[in-house]
């Protein structure tokens, strides 16, 4: 147990809905000289709490944390009001990071997820929690939906339940439903189970929590080494299983990697990379609309919702993408090295490029490019053979040899 200093900041969680404090904090609230909270929680403070100073929580937190520090250093009794459990997606974490655990005393209350799980009869330790509060993208939602059957999503006015339903439908999700819990703990509390199509344009209360449930498992489990014939693809336009496994291993994917799969074909590399970079971002770039449609269908069948399909000509269609940590090029290079040059320029320092080449001219062109850039690179050639039936027995049928070029950006 951490020894607390003589004058820690007290972080008091208020019960959702009724906004009542937990037992045993009446004296702390009465003695508060500085009260910190959002406007809604300030209005709910007990009448016995009459601070000399009030700090509203609005806008950036950094100046608020600095002001709290100054008041503590001056010997003031500082109390922070928070929703539910302050350490569950609340202000408690930021305070501890800023002040240190010995200067923060947390008084938790019931959190919104506990109450929501109780309302629908769901063990809440089985629920993956995602916060979209203050976010401009839905990647945490897509990444979690690919790996978990149930999600609890914290929203804000911009990322409402209707917007969440729209984002899921636009991604191609069909086997999921929402449970929207509004005004939890209050007299006007409601809970509605909705299909995504139903929630698309409905109004919702500002105070809400969304539970997302998968209604059916993916047709094909997301994993490494998915058999080639499980993918919808044009004949021959797929990075085959053995070469795909080797290329992914050489790519060195990390959990938070941003990955570009250029010339993605049917998306097999991007899809299996999403199993590794489950906290990152994955972009499957394909110029042919027909193949891009195949990628989206493979994403749907496998449930690899983190994969974002980009259709267009390279390098122009890459301009709006975030800079990558890893780049895979399995097709679309041809005689044009502009996509490679653009990808290498945008690649983050310490990043890696892996290229699959079948033609010798492509191999030499890539080798010459990396030599000219003075990059550290290596070349591996693999050739796999697969069993095939012949005359009542088995033979090994050779696949095309593949040159794998790996290059690291210093």
Short mmCIF file of C-alpha atoms in Angstrom, two decimals:
data_model
loop_
_atom_site.label_atom_id
_atom_site.label_comp_id
_atom_site.label_asym_id
_atom_site.label_seq_id
_atom_site.Cartn_x
_atom_site.Cartn_y
_atom_site.Cartn_z
CA UNK A 1 0.00 0.00 0.00
CA UNK A 2 1.27 3.47 -0.90
CA UNK A 3 1.80 5.87 1.96
CA UNK A 4 -0.27 8.97 1.31
CA UNK A 5 1.03 12.47 1.93
CA UNK A 6 -0.59 14.60 4.63
CA UNK A 7 -2.61 16.62 2.12
CA UNK A 8 -3.62 14.45 -0.88
CA UNK A 9 -6.18 15.52 -3.43
CA UNK A 10 -9.40 13.58 -2.75
CA UNK A 11 -11.12 12.28 -5.88
CA UNK A 12 -14.74 11.48 -5.07
CA UNK A 13 -16.85 9.38 -7.43
CA UNK A 14 -20.54 10.26 -7.67
CA UNK A 15 -23.05 7.50 -8.36
CA UNK A 16 -24.35 7.68 -11.95
CA UNK A 17 -27.86 9.08 -12.24
CA UNK A 18 -28.48 10.32 -8.71
CA UNK A 19 -24.93 11.76 -8.42
CA UNK A 20 -24.66 10.88 -4.73
CA UNK A 21 -21.22 10.50 -3.06
CA UNK A 22 -20.06 7.23 -1.48
CA UNK A 23 -20.30 6.77 2.31
CA UNK A 24 -17.61 8.28 4.52
CA UNK A 25 -16.74 11.40 2.52
CA UNK A 26 -19.07 13.98 4.14
CA UNK A 27 -16.28 15.51 6.21
CA UNK A 28 -13.93 15.63 3.22
CA UNK A 29 -16.53 17.50 1.16
CA UNK A 30 -17.31 19.89 4.02
CA UNK A 31 -13.63 20.79 4.52
CA UNK A 32 -12.92 21.26 0.80
CA UNK A 33 -11.33 24.62 0.04
CA UNK A 34 -10.97 23.96 -3.69
CA UNK A 35 -13.59 22.02 -5.64
CA UNK A 36 -12.83 20.67 -9.14
CA UNK A 37 -15.51 19.16 -11.38
CA UNK A 38 -17.45 19.42 -14.61
CA UNK A 39 -20.43 21.76 -14.59
CA UNK A 40 -22.99 18.95 -14.18
CA UNK A 41 -21.17 17.52 -11.16
CA UNK A 42 -20.58 20.96 -9.62
CA UNK A 43 -24.33 21.50 -9.63
CA UNK A 44 -24.75 18.16 -7.79
CA UNK A 45 -22.27 18.97 -4.99
CA UNK A 46 -23.81 18.75 -1.48
CA UNK A 47 -24.87 22.06 0.09
CA UNK A 48 -22.44 21.45 2.95
CA UNK A 49 -19.61 21.79 0.42
CA UNK A 50 -18.76 25.50 0.33
CA UNK A 51 -15.31 25.87 -1.19
CA UNK A 52 -13.36 29.09 -1.41
CA UNK A 53 -12.53 28.32 -5.04
CA UNK A 54 -14.16 26.36 -7.84
CA UNK A 55 -12.27 25.04 -10.88
CA UNK A 56 -14.63 23.93 -13.68
CA UNK A 57 -13.37 21.02 -15.77
CA UNK A 58 -13.75 22.23 -19.33
CA UNK A 59 -11.28 22.29 -22.19
CA UNK A 60 -7.68 21.04 -21.97
CA UNK A 61 -6.74 19.25 -18.74
CA UNK A 62 -3.10 20.37 -18.56
CA UNK A 63 -3.75 23.87 -17.13
CA UNK A 64 -6.32 22.44 -14.70
CA UNK A 65 -3.80 19.89 -13.41
CA UNK A 66 -1.22 22.65 -12.95
CA UNK A 67 -3.71 24.76 -11.00
CA UNK A 68 -4.56 21.78 -8.76
CA UNK A 69 -0.84 21.28 -8.11
CA UNK A 70 -0.37 24.91 -7.10
CA UNK A 71 -3.30 24.75 -4.68
CA UNK A 72 -2.01 21.53 -3.11
CA UNK A 73 1.46 22.99 -2.74
CA UNK A 74 -0.13 25.98 -0.98
CA UNK A 75 -1.68 23.59 1.57
CA UNK A 76 -5.24 23.86 0.25
CA UNK A 77 -7.73 21.00 0.70
CA UNK A 78 -8.58 20.01 -2.87
CA UNK A 79 -11.51 17.76 -3.82
CA UNK A 80 -12.21 16.54 -7.35
CA UNK A 81 -15.66 15.21 -8.25
CA UNK A 82 -15.90 12.51 -10.93
CA UNK A 83 -18.45 10.14 -12.43
CA UNK A 84 -18.70 6.66 -10.88
CA UNK A 85 -15.28 5.10 -10.40
CA UNK A 86 -12.69 7.83 -11.13
CA UNK A 87 -10.14 5.18 -12.16
CA UNK A 88 -12.46 3.63 -14.76
CA UNK A 89 -11.98 5.82 -17.84
CA UNK A 90 -12.08 8.82 -15.53
CA UNK A 91 -9.98 11.70 -14.29
CA UNK A 92 -8.25 9.61 -11.61
CA UNK A 93 -5.64 8.19 -13.99
CA UNK A 94 -4.54 11.61 -15.24
CA UNK A 95 -4.28 12.96 -11.68
CA UNK A 96 -2.12 10.02 -10.57
CA UNK A 97 0.10 10.36 -13.63
CA UNK A 98 0.55 14.07 -12.92
CA UNK A 99 0.84 14.09 -9.12
CA UNK A 100 1.96 10.55 -8.26
CA UNK A 101 -0.09 7.91 -6.40
CA UNK A 102 0.98 9.14 -2.95
CA UNK A 103 -0.71 12.52 -3.54
CA UNK A 104 -4.07 11.15 -4.74
CA UNK A 105 -6.76 9.45 -2.65
CA UNK A 106 -9.61 7.93 -4.68
CA UNK A 107 -13.09 7.32 -3.24
CA UNK A 108 -14.80 5.11 -5.88
CA UNK A 109 -18.48 4.65 -6.51
CA UNK A 110 -20.45 2.35 -8.79
CA UNK A 111 -19.37 2.81 -12.41
CA UNK A 112 -21.67 3.05 -15.39
CA UNK A 113 -20.59 -0.32 -16.78
CA UNK A 114 -21.42 -2.12 -13.53
CA UNK A 115 -24.90 -0.64 -13.54
CA UNK A 116 -25.45 -1.37 -17.25
CA UNK A 117 -24.33 -4.99 -16.86
CA UNK A 118 -26.65 -5.42 -13.90
CA UNK A 119 -29.60 -4.06 -15.89
CA UNK A 120 -29.17 -6.55 -18.75
CA UNK A 121 -27.92 -9.50 -16.66
CA UNK A 122 -24.43 -9.58 -18.16
CA UNK A 123 -21.21 -10.45 -16.26
CA UNK A 124 -19.27 -7.27 -16.84
CA UNK A 125 -15.85 -8.92 -16.60
CA UNK A 126 -16.67 -10.50 -19.97
CA UNK A 127 -17.15 -7.13 -21.67
CA UNK A 128 -14.44 -5.28 -23.61
CA UNK A 129 -14.54 -1.54 -22.90
CA UNK A 130 -14.01 1.02 -25.65
CA UNK A 131 -14.05 4.78 -25.20
CA UNK A 132 -14.93 6.98 -28.16
CA UNK A 133 -15.13 10.03 -25.93
CA UNK A 134 -13.34 12.89 -27.65
CA UNK A 135 -12.11 10.68 -30.52
CA UNK A 136 -12.38 11.42 -34.22
CA UNK A 137 -11.99 7.82 -35.42
CA UNK A 138 -13.65 4.49 -34.73
CA UNK A 139 -10.59 2.25 -34.97
CA UNK A 140 -10.74 1.13 -31.31
CA UNK A 141 -14.33 0.01 -31.94
CA UNK A 142 -13.46 -1.90 -35.13
CA UNK A 143 -10.38 -3.50 -33.56
CA UNK A 144 -12.29 -4.69 -30.50
CA UNK A 145 -15.26 -5.98 -32.49
CA UNK A 146 -12.86 -8.23 -34.43
CA UNK A 147 -11.71 -9.90 -31.20
CA UNK A 148 -14.57 -9.75 -28.69
CA UNK A 149 -18.23 -10.72 -28.70
CA UNK A 150 -19.43 -7.89 -26.45
CA UNK A 151 -18.27 -4.30 -26.18
CA UNK A 152 -19.21 -1.46 -23.88
CA UNK A 153 -18.78 1.84 -25.71
CA UNK A 154 -18.49 5.17 -23.92
CA UNK A 155 -19.91 7.90 -26.14
CA UNK A 156 -20.04 11.67 -26.36
CA UNK A 157 -22.45 14.06 -28.15
CA UNK A 158 -20.53 13.70 -31.45
CA UNK A 159 -20.12 9.91 -31.21
CA UNK A 160 -23.72 9.07 -30.33
CA UNK A 161 -25.37 5.63 -30.59
CA UNK A 162 -26.79 6.63 -33.99
CA UNK A 163 -23.32 7.60 -35.27
CA UNK A 164 -21.90 4.31 -33.94
CA UNK A 165 -24.60 2.36 -35.81
CA UNK A 166 -23.83 4.30 -39.00
CA UNK A 167 -20.09 3.61 -38.68
CA UNK A 168 -20.65 -0.12 -38.18
CA UNK A 169 -23.03 -0.40 -41.12
CA UNK A 170 -20.72 1.59 -43.39
CA UNK A 171 -17.88 -0.77 -42.44
CA UNK A 172 -20.04 -3.72 -43.53
CA UNK A 173 -20.99 -5.07 -40.10
CA UNK A 174 -24.34 -6.85 -40.22
CA UNK A 175 -24.17 -9.49 -37.47
CA UNK A 176 -24.37 -7.12 -34.50
CA UNK A 177 -26.91 -5.27 -32.40
CA UNK A 178 -26.90 -2.42 -29.90
CA UNK A 179 -28.23 -2.15 -26.37
CA UNK A 180 -28.49 1.54 -25.58
CA UNK A 181 -28.82 2.44 -21.89
CA UNK A 182 -29.82 6.04 -21.24
CA UNK A 183 -29.76 8.07 -18.02
CA UNK A 184 -28.56 5.12 -15.94
CA UNK A 185 -29.46 5.46 -12.27
CA UNK A 186 -31.96 8.26 -12.85
CA UNK A 187 -35.75 8.05 -12.69
CA UNK A 188 -36.03 8.32 -16.48
CA UNK A 189 -33.58 5.46 -17.10
CA UNK A 190 -34.24 3.42 -20.25
CA UNK A 191 -32.69 0.43 -22.03
CA UNK A 192 -33.37 -0.43 -25.66
CA UNK A 193 -32.15 -3.36 -27.76
CA UNK A 194 -31.86 -2.19 -31.38
CA UNK A 195 -30.74 -3.51 -34.73
CA UNK A 196 -28.12 -1.33 -36.36
CA UNK A 197 -30.64 -0.26 -39.00
CA UNK A 198 -33.08 0.83 -36.29
CA UNK A 199 -30.52 2.94 -34.42
CA UNK A 200 -29.26 4.68 -37.57
CA UNK A 201 -31.28 7.90 -37.16
CA UNK A 202 -32.89 7.70 -33.71
CA UNK A 203 -32.44 10.45 -31.10
CA UNK A 204 -30.79 9.50 -27.79
CA UNK A 205 -30.22 11.12 -24.41
CA UNK A 206 -26.84 12.78 -23.94
CA UNK A 207 -26.07 10.46 -21.00
CA UNK A 208 -25.85 6.98 -22.50
CA UNK A 209 -23.77 3.83 -22.69
CA UNK A 210 -23.83 1.50 -25.69
CA UNK A 211 -23.38 -2.25 -25.51
CA UNK A 212 -22.45 -3.78 -28.88
CA UNK A 213 -23.13 -7.52 -29.19
CA UNK A 214 -22.18 -9.78 -32.06
CA UNK A 215 -25.21 -11.85 -33.05
CA UNK A 216 -23.21 -14.46 -34.99
CA UNK A 217 -19.54 -15.46 -35.22
CA UNK A 218 -17.55 -14.68 -38.39
CA UNK A 219 -17.85 -17.21 -41.19
CA UNK A 220 -14.06 -17.69 -41.06
CA UNK A 221 -12.00 -17.19 -37.88
CA UNK A 222 -9.42 -14.40 -38.03
CA UNK A 223 -5.99 -16.00 -37.58
CA UNK A 224 -2.61 -16.41 -39.22
CA UNK A 225 -2.37 -18.91 -42.06
CA UNK A 226 -5.92 -18.81 -43.40
CA UNK A 227 -6.04 -21.28 -46.33
CA UNK A 228 -5.88 -19.63 -49.74
CA UNK A 229 -9.17 -21.11 -50.92
CA UNK A 230 -11.01 -19.43 -48.04
CA UNK A 231 -10.34 -16.04 -49.63
CA UNK A 232 -12.48 -14.67 -52.43
CA UNK A 233 -9.90 -13.71 -55.08
CA UNK A 234 -9.15 -13.48 -58.76
CA UNK A 235 -7.24 -16.52 -59.97
CA UNK A 236 -3.57 -16.19 -59.13
CA UNK A 237 -3.91 -12.74 -57.50
CA UNK A 238 -3.30 -13.76 -53.92
CA UNK A 239 -0.17 -13.86 -51.77
CA UNK A 240 -0.16 -17.59 -51.12
CA UNK A 241 -0.16 -19.00 -47.63
CA UNK A 242 3.54 -19.91 -47.30
CA UNK A 243 4.79 -16.65 -48.82
CA UNK A 244 2.22 -14.70 -46.80
CA UNK A 245 3.42 -16.23 -43.53
CA UNK A 246 7.06 -15.50 -44.39
CA UNK A 247 6.31 -11.95 -45.47
CA UNK A 248 4.36 -11.19 -42.29
CA UNK A 249 7.16 -12.61 -40.17
CA UNK A 250 9.72 -10.43 -41.94
CA UNK A 251 7.45 -7.40 -41.65
CA UNK A 252 7.84 -7.53 -37.86
CA UNK A 253 4.34 -6.28 -37.06
CA UNK A 254 3.84 -4.76 -33.61
CA UNK A 255 0.47 -4.51 -31.81
CA UNK A 256 0.18 -0.77 -32.52
CA UNK A 257 1.66 -0.72 -36.03
CA UNK A 258 0.21 1.40 -38.82
CA UNK A 259 0.43 -0.84 -41.90
CA UNK A 260 0.04 -0.15 -45.61
CA UNK A 261 -0.65 -3.17 -47.85
CA UNK A 262 -0.08 -1.76 -51.34
CA UNK A 263 -1.48 -3.61 -54.34
CA UNK A 264 -3.50 -5.63 -51.83
CA UNK A 265 -5.29 -7.91 -54.33
CA UNK A 266 -7.78 -9.81 -52.18
CA UNK A 267 -6.46 -8.34 -48.93
CA UNK A 268 -5.04 -11.54 -47.43
CA UNK A 269 -1.88 -9.88 -46.05
CA UNK A 270 -3.77 -6.91 -44.61
CA UNK A 271 -6.38 -9.16 -43.03
CA UNK A 272 -3.86 -11.41 -41.29
CA UNK A 273 -1.72 -8.41 -40.32
CA UNK A 274 -4.77 -7.07 -38.47
CA UNK A 275 -4.62 -10.15 -36.23
CA UNK A 276 -1.14 -9.00 -35.15
CA UNK A 277 -1.61 -5.21 -35.14
CA UNK A 278 -4.82 -5.37 -33.12
CA UNK A 279 -4.23 -1.90 -31.63
CA UNK A 280 -2.97 -0.32 -34.83
CA UNK A 281 -4.38 0.68 -38.21
CA UNK A 282 -4.42 -1.38 -41.40
CA UNK A 283 -4.92 -0.01 -44.93
CA UNK A 284 -5.44 -2.35 -47.90
CA UNK A 285 -4.80 -0.26 -51.03
CA UNK A 286 -6.07 -1.59 -54.36
CA UNK A 287 -6.65 0.29 -57.62
CA UNK A 288 -9.12 -2.14 -59.22
CA UNK A 289 -12.68 -1.61 -57.87
CA UNK A 290 -13.53 -5.28 -58.46
CA UNK A 291 -10.65 -6.44 -56.26
CA UNK A 292 -11.40 -3.77 -53.67
CA UNK A 293 -14.92 -5.19 -53.45
CA UNK A 294 -13.38 -8.63 -52.87
CA UNK A 295 -11.28 -7.20 -50.03
CA UNK A 296 -14.40 -5.78 -48.36
CA UNK A 297 -16.21 -9.08 -48.73
CA UNK A 298 -13.24 -10.99 -47.26
CA UNK A 299 -13.13 -8.51 -44.38
CA UNK A 300 -16.82 -9.15 -43.74
CA UNK A 301 -16.57 -12.95 -43.90
CA UNK A 302 -13.53 -13.04 -41.60
CA UNK A 303 -14.62 -10.21 -39.32
CA UNK A 304 -11.33 -8.31 -39.78
CA UNK A 305 -13.05 -4.99 -39.13
CA UNK A 306 -9.81 -3.11 -38.51
CA UNK A 307 -8.88 -3.33 -42.21
CA UNK A 308 -9.70 -0.13 -44.09
CA UNK A 309 -10.00 -0.62 -47.86
CA UNK A 310 -8.64 2.22 -50.01
CA UNK A 311 -9.41 2.29 -53.74
CA UNK A 312 -7.36 4.44 -56.12
CA UNK A 313 -4.17 4.95 -58.08
CA UNK A 314 -0.90 5.03 -56.19
CA UNK A 315 0.72 7.19 -55.00
CA UNK A 316 -2.10 9.76 -55.20
CA UNK A 317 -4.52 7.74 -53.04
CA UNK A 318 -1.91 7.46 -50.26
CA UNK A 319 -1.79 11.19 -49.51
CA UNK A 320 -4.58 11.14 -46.89
CA UNK A 321 -3.31 8.04 -45.03
CA UNK A 322 -1.36 8.31 -41.75
CA UNK A 323 2.38 7.65 -42.01
CA UNK A 324 3.09 3.91 -41.77
CA UNK A 325 5.32 1.88 -39.47
CA UNK A 326 5.28 -1.06 -41.90
CA UNK A 327 4.70 -1.26 -45.64
CA UNK A 328 3.99 -4.43 -47.60
CA UNK A 329 4.06 -4.39 -51.39
CA UNK A 330 2.80 -7.56 -52.98
CA UNK A 331 1.52 -6.21 -56.27
CA UNK A 332 1.06 -3.10 -58.37
CA UNK A 333 4.76 -2.16 -58.52
CA UNK A 334 5.44 -3.09 -62.14
CA UNK A 335 7.72 -0.61 -63.96
CA UNK A 336 6.68 2.28 -61.71
CA UNK A 337 8.74 2.88 -58.58
CA UNK A 338 6.78 6.01 -57.57
CA UNK A 339 4.59 4.11 -55.07
CA UNK A 340 7.73 2.60 -53.51
CA UNK A 341 9.45 6.00 -53.34
CA UNK A 342 6.37 7.61 -51.79
CA UNK A 343 5.99 4.81 -49.24
CA UNK A 344 9.67 5.00 -48.26
CA UNK A 345 9.49 8.77 -47.89
CA UNK A 346 6.41 8.52 -45.66
CA UNK A 347 7.67 5.53 -43.66
CA UNK A 348 8.42 6.45 -40.04
CA UNK A 349 12.05 6.29 -38.86
CA UNK A 350 12.83 2.74 -37.79
CA UNK A 351 10.07 1.43 -40.04
CA UNK A 352 10.28 -1.48 -42.44
CA UNK A 353 9.29 -2.29 -46.01
CA UNK A 354 8.73 -5.85 -47.28
CA UNK A 355 8.27 -6.46 -51.00
CA UNK A 356 7.30 -9.68 -52.75
CA UNK A 357 8.61 -10.00 -56.31
CA UNK A 358 8.27 -12.81 -58.83
CA UNK A 359 9.92 -11.14 -61.84
CA UNK A 360 13.68 -10.71 -61.96
CA UNK A 361 13.35 -7.21 -63.40
CA UNK A 362 11.25 -6.19 -60.40
CA UNK A 363 13.82 -7.69 -58.03
CA UNK A 364 16.68 -5.78 -59.67
CA UNK A 365 14.71 -2.53 -59.78
CA UNK A 366 13.92 -2.75 -56.06
CA UNK A 367 17.51 -3.74 -55.19
CA UNK A 368 18.88 -0.79 -57.15
CA UNK A 369 16.45 1.58 -55.45
CA UNK A 370 17.45 0.57 -51.92
CA UNK A 371 21.14 0.65 -52.82
CA UNK A 372 20.72 4.19 -54.12
CA UNK A 373 18.96 5.19 -50.89
CA UNK A 374 21.73 3.53 -48.83
CA UNK A 375 19.16 1.50 -46.88
CA UNK A 376 20.01 -1.71 -45.06
CA UNK A 377 18.19 -4.48 -46.94
CA UNK A 378 18.15 -8.23 -47.41
CA UNK A 379 16.77 -10.64 -50.01
CA UNK A 380 15.29 -14.08 -49.35
CA UNK A 381 13.97 -16.45 -52.00
CA UNK A 382 11.40 -19.08 -51.04
CA UNK A 383 9.64 -21.72 -53.09
CA UNK A 384 6.87 -23.79 -51.55
CA UNK A 385 5.34 -26.97 -52.91
CA UNK A 386 1.89 -28.30 -52.06
CA UNK A 387 0.54 -31.83 -52.21
CA UNK A 388 -1.56 -32.71 -55.24
CA UNK A 389 -3.29 -35.99 -56.15
CA UNK A 390 -1.94 -37.96 -59.09
CA UNK A 391 -2.62 -41.57 -60.15
CA UNK A 392 -4.14 -42.47 -56.80
CA UNK A 393 -1.19 -41.06 -54.89
CA UNK A 394 0.25 -37.66 -53.99
CA UNK A 395 2.82 -35.52 -55.72
CA UNK A 396 4.29 -32.14 -54.77
CA UNK A 397 3.36 -29.32 -57.13
CA UNK A 398 5.77 -26.38 -57.02
CA UNK A 399 4.55 -22.82 -56.66
CA UNK A 400 6.36 -19.91 -58.27
CA UNK A 401 9.51 -18.87 -56.43
CA UNK A 402 9.09 -15.58 -54.59
CA UNK A 403 11.82 -13.05 -53.82
CA UNK A 404 11.21 -11.30 -50.49
CA UNK A 405 13.05 -8.01 -50.07
CA UNK A 406 13.15 -6.53 -46.57
CA UNK A 407 14.50 -3.02 -46.03
CA UNK A 408 14.78 -0.95 -42.85
CA UNK A 409 14.64 2.84 -42.64
CA UNK A 410 17.37 4.15 -40.38
#
